[in-house]
Short mmCIF file of C-alpha atoms in Angstrom, two decimals:
data_model
loop_
_atom_site.label_atom_id
_atom_site.label_comp_id
_atom_site.label_asym_id
_atom_site.label_seq_id
_atom_site.Cartn_x
_atom_site.Cartn_y
_atom_site.Cartn_z
CA UNK A 1 10.02 20.81 -14.31
CA UNK A 2 10.23 19.45 -17.82
CA UNK A 3 10.50 15.92 -19.18
CA UNK A 4 13.91 14.73 -20.16
CA UNK A 5 14.59 14.14 -23.90
CA UNK A 6 14.20 10.40 -23.53
CA UNK A 7 11.03 10.61 -21.53
CA UNK A 8 9.18 12.14 -24.43
CA UNK A 9 9.49 8.91 -26.37
CA UNK A 10 8.00 6.81 -23.58
CA UNK A 11 4.28 6.15 -23.34
CA UNK A 12 2.41 7.34 -20.23
CA UNK A 13 2.03 3.69 -19.22
CA UNK A 14 5.81 3.12 -19.38
CA UNK A 15 6.56 6.37 -17.43
CA UNK A 16 4.18 5.43 -14.71
CA UNK A 17 5.48 1.86 -14.65
CA UNK A 18 9.03 3.17 -14.13
CA UNK A 19 7.81 5.27 -11.17
CA UNK A 20 6.18 2.20 -9.53
CA UNK A 21 9.31 0.08 -10.17
CA UNK A 22 11.72 2.55 -8.53
CA UNK A 23 9.31 3.15 -5.66
CA UNK A 24 8.76 -0.52 -4.94
CA UNK A 25 12.53 -1.26 -5.18
CA UNK A 26 12.60 0.74 -1.95
CA UNK A 27 9.50 -0.74 -0.42
CA UNK A 28 10.69 -4.26 -1.24
CA UNK A 29 13.55 -3.65 1.20
CA UNK A 30 11.94 -1.45 3.84
CA UNK A 31 8.88 -3.59 4.50
CA UNK A 32 10.60 -6.95 5.08
CA UNK A 33 13.95 -5.79 6.44
CA UNK A 34 13.67 -2.51 8.35
CA UNK A 35 13.02 -4.41 11.60
CA UNK A 36 16.44 -6.08 11.07
CA UNK A 37 18.07 -2.64 10.83
CA UNK A 38 16.31 -1.36 13.95
CA UNK A 39 17.39 -4.47 15.83
CA UNK A 40 20.99 -3.85 14.80
CA UNK A 41 20.64 -0.35 16.24
CA UNK A 42 19.78 -1.84 19.64
CA UNK A 43 15.97 -1.45 19.74
CA UNK A 44 13.97 -4.08 21.58
CA UNK A 45 11.06 -6.01 19.95
CA UNK A 46 8.49 -3.76 21.68
CA UNK A 47 10.31 -0.60 20.52
CA UNK A 48 10.55 -1.87 16.96
CA UNK A 49 6.80 -2.63 16.98
CA UNK A 50 6.04 0.90 18.25
CA UNK A 51 8.34 2.50 15.63
CA UNK A 52 6.66 0.55 12.85
CA UNK A 53 3.14 1.22 14.12
CA UNK A 54 3.34 4.95 14.69
CA UNK A 55 3.47 5.98 11.00
CA UNK A 56 0.58 3.66 10.23
CA UNK A 57 -1.56 5.11 13.04
CA UNK A 58 -0.66 8.67 12.05
CA UNK A 59 -1.66 8.27 8.37
CA UNK A 60 -5.32 9.17 8.80
CA UNK A 61 -4.24 12.46 10.38
CA UNK A 62 -1.28 13.37 8.17
CA UNK A 63 -2.08 11.72 4.83
CA UNK A 64 -5.29 13.61 3.87
CA UNK A 65 -3.73 16.92 4.91
CA UNK A 66 -0.73 16.28 2.70
CA UNK A 67 -3.07 15.36 -0.17
CA UNK A 68 -4.98 18.66 0.22
CA UNK A 69 -1.56 20.42 0.19
CA UNK A 70 -0.56 18.47 -2.97
CA UNK A 71 -3.74 19.64 -4.74
CA UNK A 72 -2.50 23.21 -4.43
CA UNK A 73 0.11 22.68 -7.10
CA UNK A 74 -0.37 23.15 -10.87
CA UNK A 75 1.06 19.70 -11.85
CA UNK A 76 0.41 16.49 -9.90
CA UNK A 77 4.06 15.35 -10.16
CA UNK A 78 5.48 18.43 -8.35
CA UNK A 79 4.48 17.42 -4.83
CA UNK A 80 5.67 13.89 -5.56
CA UNK A 81 9.23 15.29 -5.99
CA UNK A 82 9.09 17.12 -2.67
CA UNK A 83 7.64 14.12 -0.84
CA UNK A 84 10.20 11.67 -2.23
CA UNK A 85 13.04 14.05 -1.18
CA UNK A 86 11.40 14.32 2.25
CA UNK A 87 11.42 10.52 2.53
CA UNK A 88 15.08 10.37 1.50
CA UNK A 89 15.91 12.93 4.13
CA UNK A 90 14.10 11.04 6.85
CA UNK A 91 15.74 7.73 5.92
CA UNK A 92 19.21 9.24 5.62
CA UNK A 93 18.82 10.91 9.03
CA UNK A 94 18.39 7.43 10.64
CA UNK A 95 22.03 6.73 9.97
CA UNK A 96 22.97 9.74 12.17
CA UNK A 97 20.32 9.22 14.88
CA UNK A 98 20.44 7.08 17.97
CA UNK A 99 17.93 5.81 20.46
CA UNK A 100 14.32 5.00 20.23
CA UNK A 101 12.99 8.58 19.94
CA UNK A 102 15.48 9.67 17.27
CA UNK A 103 14.86 6.65 15.06
CA UNK A 104 11.07 6.87 15.59
CA UNK A 105 10.99 10.50 14.42
CA UNK A 106 13.19 9.85 11.37
CA UNK A 107 11.09 6.80 10.40
CA UNK A 108 7.82 8.75 10.90
CA UNK A 109 9.07 11.51 8.57
CA UNK A 110 10.33 9.10 5.91
CA UNK A 111 7.37 6.78 5.93
CA UNK A 112 4.79 9.63 6.05
CA UNK A 113 6.31 11.22 2.96
CA UNK A 114 6.73 7.92 1.11
CA UNK A 115 3.29 6.46 1.81
CA UNK A 116 1.60 9.72 0.76
CA UNK A 117 3.15 9.17 -2.68
CA UNK A 118 1.03 6.04 -3.28
CA UNK A 119 -2.50 7.60 -3.42
CA UNK A 120 -1.12 10.60 -5.35
CA UNK A 121 0.46 8.45 -8.07
CA UNK A 122 -2.59 6.18 -8.13
CA UNK A 123 -4.71 9.23 -9.07
CA UNK A 124 -2.48 9.98 -12.06
CA UNK A 125 -2.37 6.32 -13.15
CA UNK A 126 -6.15 5.74 -12.82
CA UNK A 127 -6.89 8.82 -14.91
CA UNK A 128 -4.29 8.07 -17.62
CA UNK A 129 -5.40 4.48 -17.85
CA UNK A 130 -8.96 5.67 -18.45
CA UNK A 131 -7.91 8.29 -21.09
CA UNK A 132 -5.25 6.20 -22.84
CA UNK A 133 -6.98 2.89 -22.57
CA UNK A 134 -4.36 0.85 -20.73
CA UNK A 135 -4.74 -1.40 -17.78
CA UNK A 136 -3.91 0.24 -14.52
CA UNK A 137 -2.69 -3.09 -13.15
CA UNK A 138 0.23 -3.28 -15.64
CA UNK A 139 2.31 -0.41 -14.26
CA UNK A 140 1.20 -1.15 -10.70
CA UNK A 141 2.00 -4.82 -11.13
CA UNK A 142 5.49 -3.87 -12.42
CA UNK A 143 5.96 -2.31 -9.00
CA UNK A 144 5.01 -5.53 -7.21
CA UNK A 145 7.47 -7.45 -9.44
CA UNK A 146 10.20 -5.00 -8.51
CA UNK A 147 9.27 -5.61 -4.82
CA UNK A 148 10.12 -9.29 -5.26
CA UNK A 149 13.46 -8.48 -6.97
CA UNK A 150 14.43 -6.03 -4.22
CA UNK A 151 13.35 -8.45 -1.49
CA UNK A 152 15.56 -11.27 -2.94
CA UNK A 153 18.46 -8.99 -3.62
CA UNK A 154 18.61 -7.56 -0.11
CA UNK A 155 18.29 -11.00 1.39
CA UNK A 156 21.45 -12.06 -0.51
CA UNK A 157 23.26 -8.83 0.41
CA UNK A 158 22.54 -9.14 4.09
CA UNK A 159 24.28 -12.55 4.05
CA UNK A 160 27.57 -10.75 3.33
CA UNK A 161 27.16 -7.17 4.61
CA UNK A 162 25.94 -5.20 7.57
CA UNK A 163 22.31 -4.09 8.06
CA UNK A 164 23.36 -0.45 7.46
CA UNK A 165 23.05 -1.28 3.72
CA UNK A 166 19.25 -1.21 4.25
CA UNK A 167 19.17 2.56 4.97
CA UNK A 168 21.58 3.24 2.04
CA UNK A 169 19.29 1.28 -0.27
CA UNK A 170 15.98 2.87 0.68
CA UNK A 171 17.48 6.38 0.70
CA UNK A 172 18.83 5.87 -2.82
CA UNK A 173 15.50 4.46 -3.96
CA UNK A 174 13.64 7.51 -2.57
CA UNK A 175 16.06 9.84 -4.43
CA UNK A 176 15.43 7.84 -7.56
CA UNK A 177 11.71 8.30 -7.09
CA UNK A 178 12.22 12.06 -6.94
CA UNK A 179 14.25 11.98 -10.15
CA UNK A 180 11.65 9.98 -11.99
CA UNK A 181 8.84 12.18 -10.70
CA UNK A 182 10.64 15.33 -11.87
CA UNK A 183 11.90 14.17 -15.25
CA UNK A 184 9.83 11.13 -16.37
CA UNK A 185 6.25 11.44 -15.17
CA UNK A 186 3.68 12.94 -17.57
CA UNK A 187 2.80 16.57 -16.73
CA UNK A 188 -0.65 15.83 -15.50
CA UNK A 189 -2.53 18.91 -14.27
CA UNK A 190 -4.23 18.91 -10.90
CA UNK A 191 -7.13 20.97 -12.34
CA UNK A 192 -8.33 21.14 -15.89
CA UNK A 193 -7.01 24.05 -17.94
CA UNK A 194 -9.36 27.06 -17.65
CA UNK A 195 -10.74 25.90 -14.37
CA UNK A 196 -10.07 28.13 -11.42
CA UNK A 197 -7.85 26.49 -8.86
CA UNK A 198 -9.64 26.27 -5.55
CA UNK A 199 -7.95 27.91 -2.56
CA UNK A 200 -6.94 26.06 0.58
CA UNK A 201 -10.26 26.65 2.38
CA UNK A 202 -12.19 25.18 -0.61
CA UNK A 203 -9.91 22.17 -0.72
CA UNK A 204 -10.44 21.46 3.00
CA UNK A 205 -14.19 21.95 2.42
CA UNK A 206 -14.08 19.25 -0.26
CA UNK A 207 -12.36 16.88 2.19
CA UNK A 208 -15.11 17.47 4.71
CA UNK A 209 -17.73 16.76 2.06
CA UNK A 210 -16.13 13.36 1.44
CA UNK A 211 -16.27 12.49 5.12
CA UNK A 212 -19.99 13.35 5.22
CA UNK A 213 -20.72 10.95 2.33
CA UNK A 214 -21.96 7.76 4.00
CA UNK A 215 -21.33 5.58 0.94
CA UNK A 216 -17.79 6.86 0.64
CA UNK A 217 -17.13 6.27 4.31
CA UNK A 218 -18.59 2.75 4.11
CA UNK A 219 -16.37 2.00 1.10
CA UNK A 220 -13.26 3.22 2.87
CA UNK A 221 -14.05 1.27 6.09
CA UNK A 222 -14.79 -1.87 4.14
CA UNK A 223 -11.56 -1.75 2.21
CA UNK A 224 -9.72 -0.89 5.42
CA UNK A 225 -11.09 -3.94 7.27
CA UNK A 226 -10.12 -6.32 4.42
CA UNK A 227 -6.64 -4.90 4.02
CA UNK A 228 -6.04 -4.52 7.77
CA UNK A 229 -6.75 -8.24 8.23
CA UNK A 230 -3.36 -8.94 6.71
CA UNK A 231 -1.56 -7.52 9.75
CA UNK A 232 -1.07 -10.82 11.61
CA UNK A 233 0.13 -12.48 8.40
CA UNK A 234 2.65 -9.70 7.63
CA UNK A 235 4.07 -9.72 11.13
CA UNK A 236 4.07 -13.35 12.20
CA UNK A 237 3.44 -15.80 9.36
CA UNK A 238 7.17 -16.50 8.95
CA UNK A 239 7.60 -17.18 12.68
CA UNK A 240 4.56 -19.49 12.78
CA UNK A 241 5.53 -21.40 9.68
CA UNK A 242 9.08 -21.86 11.12
CA UNK A 243 7.47 -23.29 14.26
CA UNK A 244 5.59 -25.76 12.03
CA UNK A 245 8.95 -26.93 10.75
CA UNK A 246 8.81 -25.24 7.32
CA UNK A 247 12.29 -24.18 6.16
CA UNK A 248 13.30 -20.59 5.52
CA UNK A 249 13.77 -21.11 1.79
CA UNK A 250 10.22 -22.64 1.57
CA UNK A 251 8.83 -19.69 3.59
CA UNK A 252 10.34 -17.40 0.97
CA UNK A 253 8.62 -19.44 -1.72
CA UNK A 254 5.32 -19.13 0.02
CA UNK A 255 5.66 -15.35 0.26
CA UNK A 256 6.71 -15.29 -3.41
CA UNK A 257 3.53 -17.22 -4.38
CA UNK A 258 1.36 -14.56 -2.68
CA UNK A 259 3.10 -11.66 -4.50
CA UNK A 260 3.20 -13.55 -7.81
CA UNK A 261 -0.58 -14.11 -7.87
CA UNK A 262 -1.01 -10.45 -6.98
CA UNK A 263 1.06 -9.45 -10.01
CA UNK A 264 -0.79 -11.91 -12.23
CA UNK A 265 -4.16 -10.62 -11.09
CA UNK A 266 -3.14 -7.02 -11.88
CA UNK A 267 -1.65 -7.82 -15.22
CA UNK A 268 -4.09 -10.30 -16.69
CA UNK A 269 -7.53 -9.95 -14.98
CA UNK A 270 -8.49 -6.50 -16.19
CA UNK A 271 -11.37 -7.55 -18.53
CA UNK A 272 -12.86 -9.79 -15.84
CA UNK A 273 -12.47 -7.06 -13.22
CA UNK A 274 -14.32 -4.58 -15.35
CA UNK A 275 -17.10 -7.05 -16.00
CA UNK A 276 -17.52 -7.96 -12.36
CA UNK A 277 -17.34 -4.36 -10.98
CA UNK A 278 -15.69 -3.03 -7.79
CA UNK A 279 -18.59 -3.90 -5.38
CA UNK A 280 -18.52 -7.61 -6.28
CA UNK A 281 -14.77 -7.60 -6.17
CA UNK A 282 -14.92 -6.27 -2.61
CA UNK A 283 -17.39 -9.08 -1.73
CA UNK A 284 -14.94 -11.64 -3.15
CA UNK A 285 -12.09 -10.06 -1.27
CA UNK A 286 -14.01 -10.15 2.04
CA UNK A 287 -15.10 -13.73 1.55
CA UNK A 288 -11.62 -14.83 0.67
CA UNK A 289 -10.24 -13.04 3.76
CA UNK A 290 -12.72 -14.82 6.01
CA UNK A 291 -11.79 -18.21 4.52
CA UNK A 292 -8.00 -17.64 4.28
CA UNK A 293 -7.44 -16.39 7.82
CA UNK A 294 -9.78 -18.94 9.37
CA UNK A 295 -7.84 -21.71 7.66
CA UNK A 296 -4.49 -20.31 8.77
CA UNK A 297 -5.68 -20.36 12.38
CA UNK A 298 -5.57 -24.18 12.29
CA UNK A 299 -1.98 -24.43 11.06
CA UNK A 300 -2.70 -26.12 7.66
CA UNK A 301 -0.06 -28.44 6.19
CA UNK A 302 2.42 -27.17 3.57
CA UNK A 303 0.54 -28.56 0.55
CA UNK A 304 -2.59 -26.62 1.58
CA UNK A 305 -0.66 -23.39 2.16
CA UNK A 306 -0.06 -22.96 -1.57
CA UNK A 307 -3.75 -22.65 -2.65
CA UNK A 308 -4.36 -20.53 0.46
CA UNK A 309 -1.51 -18.22 -0.53
CA UNK A 310 -3.03 -17.94 -3.94
CA UNK A 311 -6.06 -16.28 -2.26
CA UNK A 312 -3.81 -13.26 -1.89
CA UNK A 313 -4.99 -12.37 -5.37
CA UNK A 314 -8.43 -11.77 -3.79
CA UNK A 315 -7.70 -10.73 -0.22
CA UNK A 316 -5.20 -8.10 -1.34
CA UNK A 317 -5.14 -7.42 -5.08
CA UNK A 318 -8.87 -7.70 -5.85
CA UNK A 319 -9.85 -5.64 -2.73
CA UNK A 320 -7.12 -3.06 -3.46
CA UNK A 321 -8.14 -2.63 -7.10
CA UNK A 322 -11.83 -2.55 -6.19
CA UNK A 323 -11.34 0.18 -3.60
CA UNK A 324 -9.35 2.35 -6.00
CA UNK A 325 -12.07 2.16 -8.66
CA UNK A 326 -14.84 2.65 -6.19
CA UNK A 327 -13.25 5.66 -4.51
CA UNK A 328 -12.48 7.18 -7.90
CA UNK A 329 -16.14 6.86 -8.85
CA UNK A 330 -17.52 8.21 -5.59
CA UNK A 331 -15.16 11.24 -5.30
CA UNK A 332 -15.54 14.44 -7.35
CA UNK A 333 -12.46 15.13 -9.55
CA UNK A 334 -11.32 18.14 -7.44
CA UNK A 335 -11.14 15.88 -4.39
CA UNK A 336 -9.55 12.86 -6.11
CA UNK A 337 -6.20 13.11 -4.26
CA UNK A 338 -7.81 13.63 -0.88
CA UNK A 339 -10.19 10.66 -1.50
CA UNK A 340 -7.47 8.22 -2.39
CA UNK A 341 -5.32 9.52 0.48
CA UNK A 342 -8.20 8.84 2.97
CA UNK A 343 -8.67 5.34 1.45
CA UNK A 344 -4.88 4.64 1.69
CA UNK A 345 -4.57 6.17 5.16
CA UNK A 346 -7.30 3.90 6.56
CA UNK A 347 -6.68 0.69 4.73
CA UNK A 348 -2.88 0.69 4.53
CA UNK A 349 -2.52 2.93 7.58
CA UNK A 350 -4.80 3.02 10.56
CA UNK A 351 -6.50 -0.39 10.15
CA UNK A 352 -3.16 -2.05 9.46
CA UNK A 353 -1.58 -0.17 12.34
CA UNK A 354 -4.24 -1.28 14.80
CA UNK A 355 -3.86 -4.84 13.51
CA UNK A 356 -0.08 -4.64 13.88
CA UNK A 357 -0.34 -3.47 17.47
CA UNK A 358 -2.76 -6.27 18.28
CA UNK A 359 -0.78 -8.91 16.43
CA UNK A 360 2.04 -9.18 18.98
CA UNK A 361 -0.15 -9.88 22.02
CA UNK A 362 -2.36 -12.20 19.88
CA UNK A 363 0.78 -14.12 18.84
CA UNK A 364 2.06 -14.40 22.43
CA UNK A 365 -1.28 -15.50 23.80
CA UNK A 366 -2.83 -17.62 21.10
CA UNK A 367 -0.24 -18.52 18.46
CA UNK A 368 -1.84 -19.50 15.16
CA UNK A 369 -5.31 -18.89 16.68
CA UNK A 370 -4.49 -15.20 16.46
CA UNK A 371 -5.52 -15.44 12.80
CA UNK A 372 -9.14 -15.74 14.01
CA UNK A 373 -9.09 -12.05 14.95
CA UNK A 374 -8.04 -11.30 11.36
CA UNK A 375 -10.79 -13.57 10.06
CA UNK A 376 -13.22 -11.48 12.12
CA UNK A 377 -11.94 -8.31 10.42
CA UNK A 378 -12.37 -9.99 7.09
CA UNK A 379 -15.91 -11.02 7.99
CA UNK A 380 -16.82 -7.44 8.92
CA UNK A 381 -15.27 -6.29 5.62
CA UNK A 382 -17.49 -8.88 3.84
CA UNK A 383 -20.62 -7.42 5.53
CA UNK A 384 -19.58 -3.93 4.43
CA UNK A 385 -19.01 -5.14 0.88
CA UNK A 386 -22.44 -6.76 0.72
CA UNK A 387 -24.02 -3.47 1.93
CA UNK A 388 -22.15 -1.59 -0.83
CA UNK A 389 -23.33 -4.06 -3.42
CA UNK A 390 -26.92 -3.63 -2.30
CA UNK A 391 -26.59 0.14 -2.52
CA UNK A 392 -25.19 -0.16 -6.03
CA UNK A 393 -28.16 -2.29 -7.08
CA UNK A 394 -30.52 0.35 -5.69
#
């Protein structure tokens, strides 16, 4: 695979930013709207919840294995092409499948391939940002901005067309990701030139070494607790706000505020983030999660929701950026992909999956008070972050 003629004139930052943009053009539709598609295919609410949760719960078992497989290639972008095409195949197959089990299998294939892309591209971006001196948050933040654009665009399209457009959109986006990976991404090597590529057994041994590192495991669990605490918000905030009498357009504005502060944090807070360090950022993320979700449990008025939504910069963006930097520092270079895959599988996978499964019963039984379970997760994450900070200080 070689870069296209135009790609050679683009900086590494621009190439990586384009990858994130195309990728999040798909995620900006699949995350908010895939339940709408499944409902149009006749699935019940419980079936939709199960379909959405299975890939999240499977990530700790499938993600690290795929990362070990990815490290067997010469260039880091090569497995990205195959994974993106796998995601496109899984998504496209949904249009020709029927029933709960058929849609579940297709969604599991598509989401497993797509979500494995995230830690693999993060490894490339973190390394290039360190070597080339750019802010990792700029290309990653461009992806979040694309998420907002795709979200708004699909919302407008669904007002005039059938939900089948959702599958067409996310399939096209996945194919676009494969094209960008093959032709645009920099040819980053998995292993340094002259270094013998480890065989499969050695790569699995490196994965086992990570899991025996107590500090690494604590960092992954801490990040997972803070990120997993968003589950109730992702699943039921719109319903709860609607019950409070907040209009649908204003709910969209509230969600937009959360993503906007996330983008702003990634783009403009890099000097401060480096000064503070990842351990302190995790402490801030855990403390903000404890405050934010406790406040949401008491149905705050609209005016108070805006500053609480601004805490998304800490509960998501700061904790996310901190975990990437911390995992990068703790893992040896030859296990970088596996380390980030474990981090992603737990924080954006298993913990979020458990929270998603619990969110429905919590909503039915307690309404807004269900947020207190998320506050508890955030509080546990805060304890873990404090422990990591103490370890860093010796």
